[in-house]
Coordinates of C-alpha atoms and ligand atoms in Angstrom, one line a residue:
X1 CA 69.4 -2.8 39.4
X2 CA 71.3 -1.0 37.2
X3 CA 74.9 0.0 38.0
X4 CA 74.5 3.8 38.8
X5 CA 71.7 3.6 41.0
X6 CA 72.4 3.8 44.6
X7 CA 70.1 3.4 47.3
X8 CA 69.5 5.5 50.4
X9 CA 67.1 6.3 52.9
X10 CA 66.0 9.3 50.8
X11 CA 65.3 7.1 48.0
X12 CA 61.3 7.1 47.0
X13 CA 60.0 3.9 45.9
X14 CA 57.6 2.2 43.4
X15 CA 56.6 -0.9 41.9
X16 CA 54.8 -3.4 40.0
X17 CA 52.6 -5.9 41.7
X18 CA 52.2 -8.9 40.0
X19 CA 51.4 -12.9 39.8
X20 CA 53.4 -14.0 37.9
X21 CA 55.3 -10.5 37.8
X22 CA 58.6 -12.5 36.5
X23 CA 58.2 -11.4 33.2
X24 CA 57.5 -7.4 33.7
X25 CA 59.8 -5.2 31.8
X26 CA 58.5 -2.3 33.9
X27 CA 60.9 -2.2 36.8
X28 CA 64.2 -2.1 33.7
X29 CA 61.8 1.2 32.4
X30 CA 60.6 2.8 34.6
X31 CA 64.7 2.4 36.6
X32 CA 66.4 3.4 33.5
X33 CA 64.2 6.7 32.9
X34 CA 65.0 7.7 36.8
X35 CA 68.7 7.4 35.7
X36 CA 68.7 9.1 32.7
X37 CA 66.4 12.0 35.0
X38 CA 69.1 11.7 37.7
X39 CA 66.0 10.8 40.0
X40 CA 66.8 9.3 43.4
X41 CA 63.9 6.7 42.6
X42 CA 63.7 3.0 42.4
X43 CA 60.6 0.2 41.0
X44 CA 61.0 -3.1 42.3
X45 CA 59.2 -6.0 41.4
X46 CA 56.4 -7.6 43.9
X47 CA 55.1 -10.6 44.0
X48 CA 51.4 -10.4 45.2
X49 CA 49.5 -13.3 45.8
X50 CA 45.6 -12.7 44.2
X51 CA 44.2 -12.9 47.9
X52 CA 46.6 -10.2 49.2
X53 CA 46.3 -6.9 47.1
X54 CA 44.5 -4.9 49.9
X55 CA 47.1 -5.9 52.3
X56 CA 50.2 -5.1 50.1
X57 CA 48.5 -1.8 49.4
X58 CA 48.3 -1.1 52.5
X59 CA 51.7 -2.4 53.2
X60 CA 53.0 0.3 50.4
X61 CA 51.8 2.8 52.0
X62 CA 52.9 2.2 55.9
X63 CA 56.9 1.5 54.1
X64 CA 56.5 4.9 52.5
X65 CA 55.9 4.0 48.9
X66 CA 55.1 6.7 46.3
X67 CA 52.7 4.1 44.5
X68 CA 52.5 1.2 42.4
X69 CA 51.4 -0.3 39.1
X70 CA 48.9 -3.3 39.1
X71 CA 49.8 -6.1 36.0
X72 CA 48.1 -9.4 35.7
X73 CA 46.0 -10.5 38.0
X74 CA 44.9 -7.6 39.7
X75 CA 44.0 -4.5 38.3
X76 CA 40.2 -5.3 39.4
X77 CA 41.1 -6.0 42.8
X78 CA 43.0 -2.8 43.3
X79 CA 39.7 -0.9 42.6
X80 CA 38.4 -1.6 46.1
X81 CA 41.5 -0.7 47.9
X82 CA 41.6 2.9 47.0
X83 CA 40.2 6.0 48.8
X84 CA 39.7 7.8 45.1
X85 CA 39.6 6.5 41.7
X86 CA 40.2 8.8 38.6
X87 CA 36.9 8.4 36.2
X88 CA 38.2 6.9 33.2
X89 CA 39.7 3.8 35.8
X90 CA 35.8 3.8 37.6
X91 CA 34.3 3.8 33.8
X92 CA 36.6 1.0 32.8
X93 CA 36.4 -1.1 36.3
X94 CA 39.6 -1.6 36.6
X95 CA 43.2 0.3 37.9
X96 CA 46.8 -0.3 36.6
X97 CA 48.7 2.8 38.7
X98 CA 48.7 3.3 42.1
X99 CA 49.5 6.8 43.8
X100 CA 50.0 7.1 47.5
X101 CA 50.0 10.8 49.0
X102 CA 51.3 11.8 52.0
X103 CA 49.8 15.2 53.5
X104 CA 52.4 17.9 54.2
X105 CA 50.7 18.9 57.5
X106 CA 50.3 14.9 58.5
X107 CA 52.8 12.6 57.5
X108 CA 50.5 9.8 58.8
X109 CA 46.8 11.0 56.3
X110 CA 47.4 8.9 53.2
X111 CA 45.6 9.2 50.2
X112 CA 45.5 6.1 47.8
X113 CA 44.3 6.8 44.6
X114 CA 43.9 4.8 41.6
X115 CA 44.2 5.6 37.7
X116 CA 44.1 3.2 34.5
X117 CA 46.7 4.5 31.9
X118 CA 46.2 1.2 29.6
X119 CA 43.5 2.3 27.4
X120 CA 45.8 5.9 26.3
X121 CA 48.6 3.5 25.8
X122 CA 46.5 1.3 23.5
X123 CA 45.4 4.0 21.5
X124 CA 48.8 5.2 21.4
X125 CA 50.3 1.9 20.1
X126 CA 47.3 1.8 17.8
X127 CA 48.1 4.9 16.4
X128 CA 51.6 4.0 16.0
X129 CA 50.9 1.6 13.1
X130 CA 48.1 4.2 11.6
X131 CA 45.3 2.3 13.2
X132 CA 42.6 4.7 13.9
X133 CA 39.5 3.8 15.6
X134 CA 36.1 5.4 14.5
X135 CA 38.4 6.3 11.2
X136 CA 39.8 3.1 9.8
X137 CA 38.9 0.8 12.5
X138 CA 36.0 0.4 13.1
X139 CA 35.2 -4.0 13.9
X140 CA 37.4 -5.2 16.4
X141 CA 37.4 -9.1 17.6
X142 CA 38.8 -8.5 21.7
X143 CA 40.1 -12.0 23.1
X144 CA 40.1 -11.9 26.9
X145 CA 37.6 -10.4 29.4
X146 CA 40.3 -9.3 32.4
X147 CA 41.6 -6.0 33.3
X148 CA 43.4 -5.2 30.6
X149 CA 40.5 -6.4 28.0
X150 CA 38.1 -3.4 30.3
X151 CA 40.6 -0.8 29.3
X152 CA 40.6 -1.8 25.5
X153 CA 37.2 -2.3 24.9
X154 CA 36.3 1.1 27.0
X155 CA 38.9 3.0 25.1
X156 CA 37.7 1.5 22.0
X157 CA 34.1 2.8 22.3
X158 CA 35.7 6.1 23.7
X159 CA 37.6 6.3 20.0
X160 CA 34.1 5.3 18.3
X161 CA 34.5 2.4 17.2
X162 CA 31.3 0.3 16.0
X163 CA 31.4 -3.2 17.1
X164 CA 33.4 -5.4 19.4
X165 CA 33.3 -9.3 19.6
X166 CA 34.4 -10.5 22.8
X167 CA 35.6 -14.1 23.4
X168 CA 36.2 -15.2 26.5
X169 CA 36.4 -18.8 28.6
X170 CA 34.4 -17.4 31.5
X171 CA 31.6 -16.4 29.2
X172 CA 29.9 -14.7 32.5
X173 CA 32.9 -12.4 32.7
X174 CA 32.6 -11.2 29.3
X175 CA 28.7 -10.7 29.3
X176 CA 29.8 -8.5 32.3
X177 CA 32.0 -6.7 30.9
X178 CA 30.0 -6.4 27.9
X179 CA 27.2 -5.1 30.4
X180 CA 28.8 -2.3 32.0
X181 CA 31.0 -1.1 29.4
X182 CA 29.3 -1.2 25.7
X183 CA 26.1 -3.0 26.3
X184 CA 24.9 -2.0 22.7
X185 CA 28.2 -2.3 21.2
X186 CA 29.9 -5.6 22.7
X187 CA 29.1 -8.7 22.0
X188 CA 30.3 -11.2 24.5
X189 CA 30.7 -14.8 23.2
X190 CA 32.3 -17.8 24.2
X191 CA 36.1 -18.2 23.0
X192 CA 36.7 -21.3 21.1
X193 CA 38.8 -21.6 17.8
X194 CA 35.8 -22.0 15.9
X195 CA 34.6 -18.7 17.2
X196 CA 36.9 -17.4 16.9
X197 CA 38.2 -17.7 13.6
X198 CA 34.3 -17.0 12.6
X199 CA 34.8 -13.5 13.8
X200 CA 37.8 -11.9 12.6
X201 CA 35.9 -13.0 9.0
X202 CA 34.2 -9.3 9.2
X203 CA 36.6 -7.7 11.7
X204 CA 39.5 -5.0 10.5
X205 CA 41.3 -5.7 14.1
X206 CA 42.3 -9.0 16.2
X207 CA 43.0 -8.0 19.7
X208 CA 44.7 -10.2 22.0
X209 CA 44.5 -9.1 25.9
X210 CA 45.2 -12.9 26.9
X211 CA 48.3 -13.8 28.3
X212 CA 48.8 -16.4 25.6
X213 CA 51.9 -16.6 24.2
X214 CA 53.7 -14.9 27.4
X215 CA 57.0 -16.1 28.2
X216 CA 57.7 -18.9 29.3
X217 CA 55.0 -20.8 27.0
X218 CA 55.9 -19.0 24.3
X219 CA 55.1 -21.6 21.9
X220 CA 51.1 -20.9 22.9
X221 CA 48.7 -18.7 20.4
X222 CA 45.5 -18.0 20.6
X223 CA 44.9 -18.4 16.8
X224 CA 44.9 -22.2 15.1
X225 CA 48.1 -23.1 12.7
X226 CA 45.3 -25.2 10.3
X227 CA 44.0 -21.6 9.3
X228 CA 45.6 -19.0 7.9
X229 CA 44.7 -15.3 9.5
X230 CA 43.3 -13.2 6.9
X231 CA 45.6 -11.1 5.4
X232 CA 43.8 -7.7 5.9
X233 CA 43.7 -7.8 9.1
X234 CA 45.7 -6.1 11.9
X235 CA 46.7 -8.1 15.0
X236 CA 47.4 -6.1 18.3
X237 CA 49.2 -8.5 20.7
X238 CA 49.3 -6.9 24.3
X239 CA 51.8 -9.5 25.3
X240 CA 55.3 -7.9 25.2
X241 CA 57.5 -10.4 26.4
X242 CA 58.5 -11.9 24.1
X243 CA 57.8 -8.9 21.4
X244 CA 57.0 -11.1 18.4
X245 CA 54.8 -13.8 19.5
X246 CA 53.4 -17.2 18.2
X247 CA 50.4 -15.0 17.1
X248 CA 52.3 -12.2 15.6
X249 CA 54.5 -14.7 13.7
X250 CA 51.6 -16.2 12.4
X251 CA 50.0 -13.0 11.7
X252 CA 53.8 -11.8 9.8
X253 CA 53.6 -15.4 7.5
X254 CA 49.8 -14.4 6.7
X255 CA 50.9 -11.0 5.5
X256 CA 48.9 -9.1 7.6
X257 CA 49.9 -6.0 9.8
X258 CA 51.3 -7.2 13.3
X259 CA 51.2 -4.6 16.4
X260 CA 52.8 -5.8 19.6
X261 CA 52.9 -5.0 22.9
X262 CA 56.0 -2.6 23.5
X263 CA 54.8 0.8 22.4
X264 CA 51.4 0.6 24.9
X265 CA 53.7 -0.8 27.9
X266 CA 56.1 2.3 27.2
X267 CA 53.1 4.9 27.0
X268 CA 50.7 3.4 29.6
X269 CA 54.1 3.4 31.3
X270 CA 55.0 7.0 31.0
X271 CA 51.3 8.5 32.1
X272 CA 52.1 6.6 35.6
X273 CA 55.6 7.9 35.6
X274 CA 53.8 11.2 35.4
X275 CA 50.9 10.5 37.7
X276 CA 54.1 9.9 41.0
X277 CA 57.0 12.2 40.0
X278 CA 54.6 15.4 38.4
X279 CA 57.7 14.8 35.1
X280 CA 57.5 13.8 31.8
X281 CA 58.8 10.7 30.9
X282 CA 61.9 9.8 28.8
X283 CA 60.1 7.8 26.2
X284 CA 62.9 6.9 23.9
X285 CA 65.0 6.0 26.8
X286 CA 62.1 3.6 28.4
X287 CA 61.5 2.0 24.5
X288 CA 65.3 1.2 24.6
X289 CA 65.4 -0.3 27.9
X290 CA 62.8 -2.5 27.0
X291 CA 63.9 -3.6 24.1
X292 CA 67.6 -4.4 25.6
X293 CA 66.1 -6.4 28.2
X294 CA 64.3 -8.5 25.6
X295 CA 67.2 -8.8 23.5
Ligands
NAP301 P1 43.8 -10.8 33.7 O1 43.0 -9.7 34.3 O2 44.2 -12.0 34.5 O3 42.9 -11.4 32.4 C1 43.4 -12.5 31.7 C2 42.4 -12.8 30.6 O4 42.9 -13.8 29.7 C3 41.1 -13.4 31.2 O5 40.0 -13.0 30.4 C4 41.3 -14.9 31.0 O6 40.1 -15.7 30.7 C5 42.1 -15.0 29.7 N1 42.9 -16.2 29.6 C6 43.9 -16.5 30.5 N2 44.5 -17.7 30.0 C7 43.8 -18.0 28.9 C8 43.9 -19.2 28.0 N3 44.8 -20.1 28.2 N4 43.1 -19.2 27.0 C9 42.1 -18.3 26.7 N5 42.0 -17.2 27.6 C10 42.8 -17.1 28.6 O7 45.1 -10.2 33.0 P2 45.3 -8.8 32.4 O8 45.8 -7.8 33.4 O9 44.1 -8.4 31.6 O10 46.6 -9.0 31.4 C11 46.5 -9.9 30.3 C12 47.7 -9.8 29.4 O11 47.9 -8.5 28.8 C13 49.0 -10.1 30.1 O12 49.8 -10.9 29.3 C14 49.6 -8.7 30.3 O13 51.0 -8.7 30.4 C15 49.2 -8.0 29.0 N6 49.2 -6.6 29.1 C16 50.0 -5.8 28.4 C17 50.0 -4.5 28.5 C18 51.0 -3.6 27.7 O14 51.2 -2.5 28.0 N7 51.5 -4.2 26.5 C19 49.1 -3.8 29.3 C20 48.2 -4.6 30.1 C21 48.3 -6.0 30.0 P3 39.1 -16.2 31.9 O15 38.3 -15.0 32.4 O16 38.3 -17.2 31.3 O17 40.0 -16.7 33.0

């Protein structure tokens, strides 16, 4: 918590729910833009098992949280706990920002509603680094089929992008998100090294929504050190933590262009920061925050 935050019975709380949800970055964010607002706010850090998302929402709401963000595992299972859900966040299948509304008239009618602010930060990051989809980008290899890999791919098509290779362990998962997303667009395949090293061949992006890599097996990548990554590629690692990972090294020593994960956590970051105060977001103060945490 940082040192000029004090908390009080007015104090309106959010949070991440996660599992693991040790490695989130969000609740150092999200606390240090509510300072730098002079917001009587606080995000905390909760640890939800995969079996108990509908009763921690639920649990949110009755100790008078103001919402919640949904990381890894459960942006799918948050879906079903919600009374609305924006249309992008039905499209995609998926839900990364919780917002619970109170009725003036009745304290006790709560609304839970549910958004999915991942695929505008992707683009955002993208767009960072000049990556333009439908413009300059227009093959992209996605590695993962979970919630995060539903925003990407749906924002992807959105942008117009052409073609999407999707690898994925759970083959099943990635022919269904292949289905209800881009069924003429996605190709679902099974990840293996070999197939994936195949695919980036004719692909001007790498996309990895795994959480490979991640802190604490940081010494993971999804890409093999016998071959080197071809150099005219660009590599957009979601993993943040840490921000230049075993991929993205690899990616730096083959001299193509590495993206990581920091500019789409601060932007996916700032639309909920939006969605429960009604504010705009201190951006440069969230990107610093980050980064000092990680440093
Ligand atoms: P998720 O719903 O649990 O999905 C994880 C996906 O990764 C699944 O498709 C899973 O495959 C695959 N996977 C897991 N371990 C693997 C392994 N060892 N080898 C190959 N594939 C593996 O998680 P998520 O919410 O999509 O999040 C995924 C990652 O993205 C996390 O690291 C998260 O922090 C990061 N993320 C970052 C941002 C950002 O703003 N930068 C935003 C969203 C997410 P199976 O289906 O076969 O199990």
């Amino acid at each position: 918590m940082p040192e000029s935050m004090s908390l009080s019975g007015r104090t309106q709380m959010v949070g991440v729910m996660g599992w693991p949800v040790e490695h989130s970055l969000s609740p150092q964010m999200h606390n240090a833009a509510f300072a730098t607002l002079n917001m009587d706010w606080c995000y905390v850090p909760l640890h939800v098992y995969p079996d108990q998302v509908t009763t921690a929402v639920r649990g949110l709401a009755a100790l008078g949280f103001r919402g919640a963000n949904a990381t890894i595992p459960h942006k799918q299972a948050l879906l079903s706990c919600l009374d609305w859900i924006d249309p992008p966040a039905q499209a995609i299948g998926a839900a990364n920002t919780l917002v619970i509304e109170r009725s003036i008239e009745d304290q006790d009618s709560v609304r839970l509603s549910g958004y999915n602010t991942d695929s505008v930060g992707m683009l955002s990051a993208l767009h960072a680094h000049n990556l333009i989809p439908g413009q300059n980008i227009h093959r992209v290899v996605v590695a993962g089929a979970g919630g995060a890999a539903r925003a990407v791919v749906w924002g992807l098509i959105e942008a117009g992008v052409t073609e999407i290779v999707l690898l994925n362990r759970d083959l099943p998962r990635a022919q269904t998100l292949a289905a209800e997303l881009a069924p003429t667009l996605c190709r679902p395949l099974s990840f293996s090294t070999d197939a994936l090293v195949e695919s980036v061949r004719s692909a001007d992006l790498l996309i990895n929504t795994t959480p490979v890599g991640m802190w604490p097996h940081c010494e993971n990548s999804i890409w093999p050190d016998s071959t080197p990554l071809p150099s005219n590629l660009a590599v957009f690692d979601l993993v943040y933590n840490p921000l230049e990972t075993r991929l993205l090294a690899q990616t730096r020593q083959a001299g193509a262009l590495p993206v990581d994960g920091l500019e789409m956590l601060v932007h996916q970051g700032a639309l909920s920061f939006k969605l429960w105060t009604g504010q705009d977001a201190p951006l440069d103060v969230m990107r610093s925050a980050c980064l000092q945490s990680l440093r």
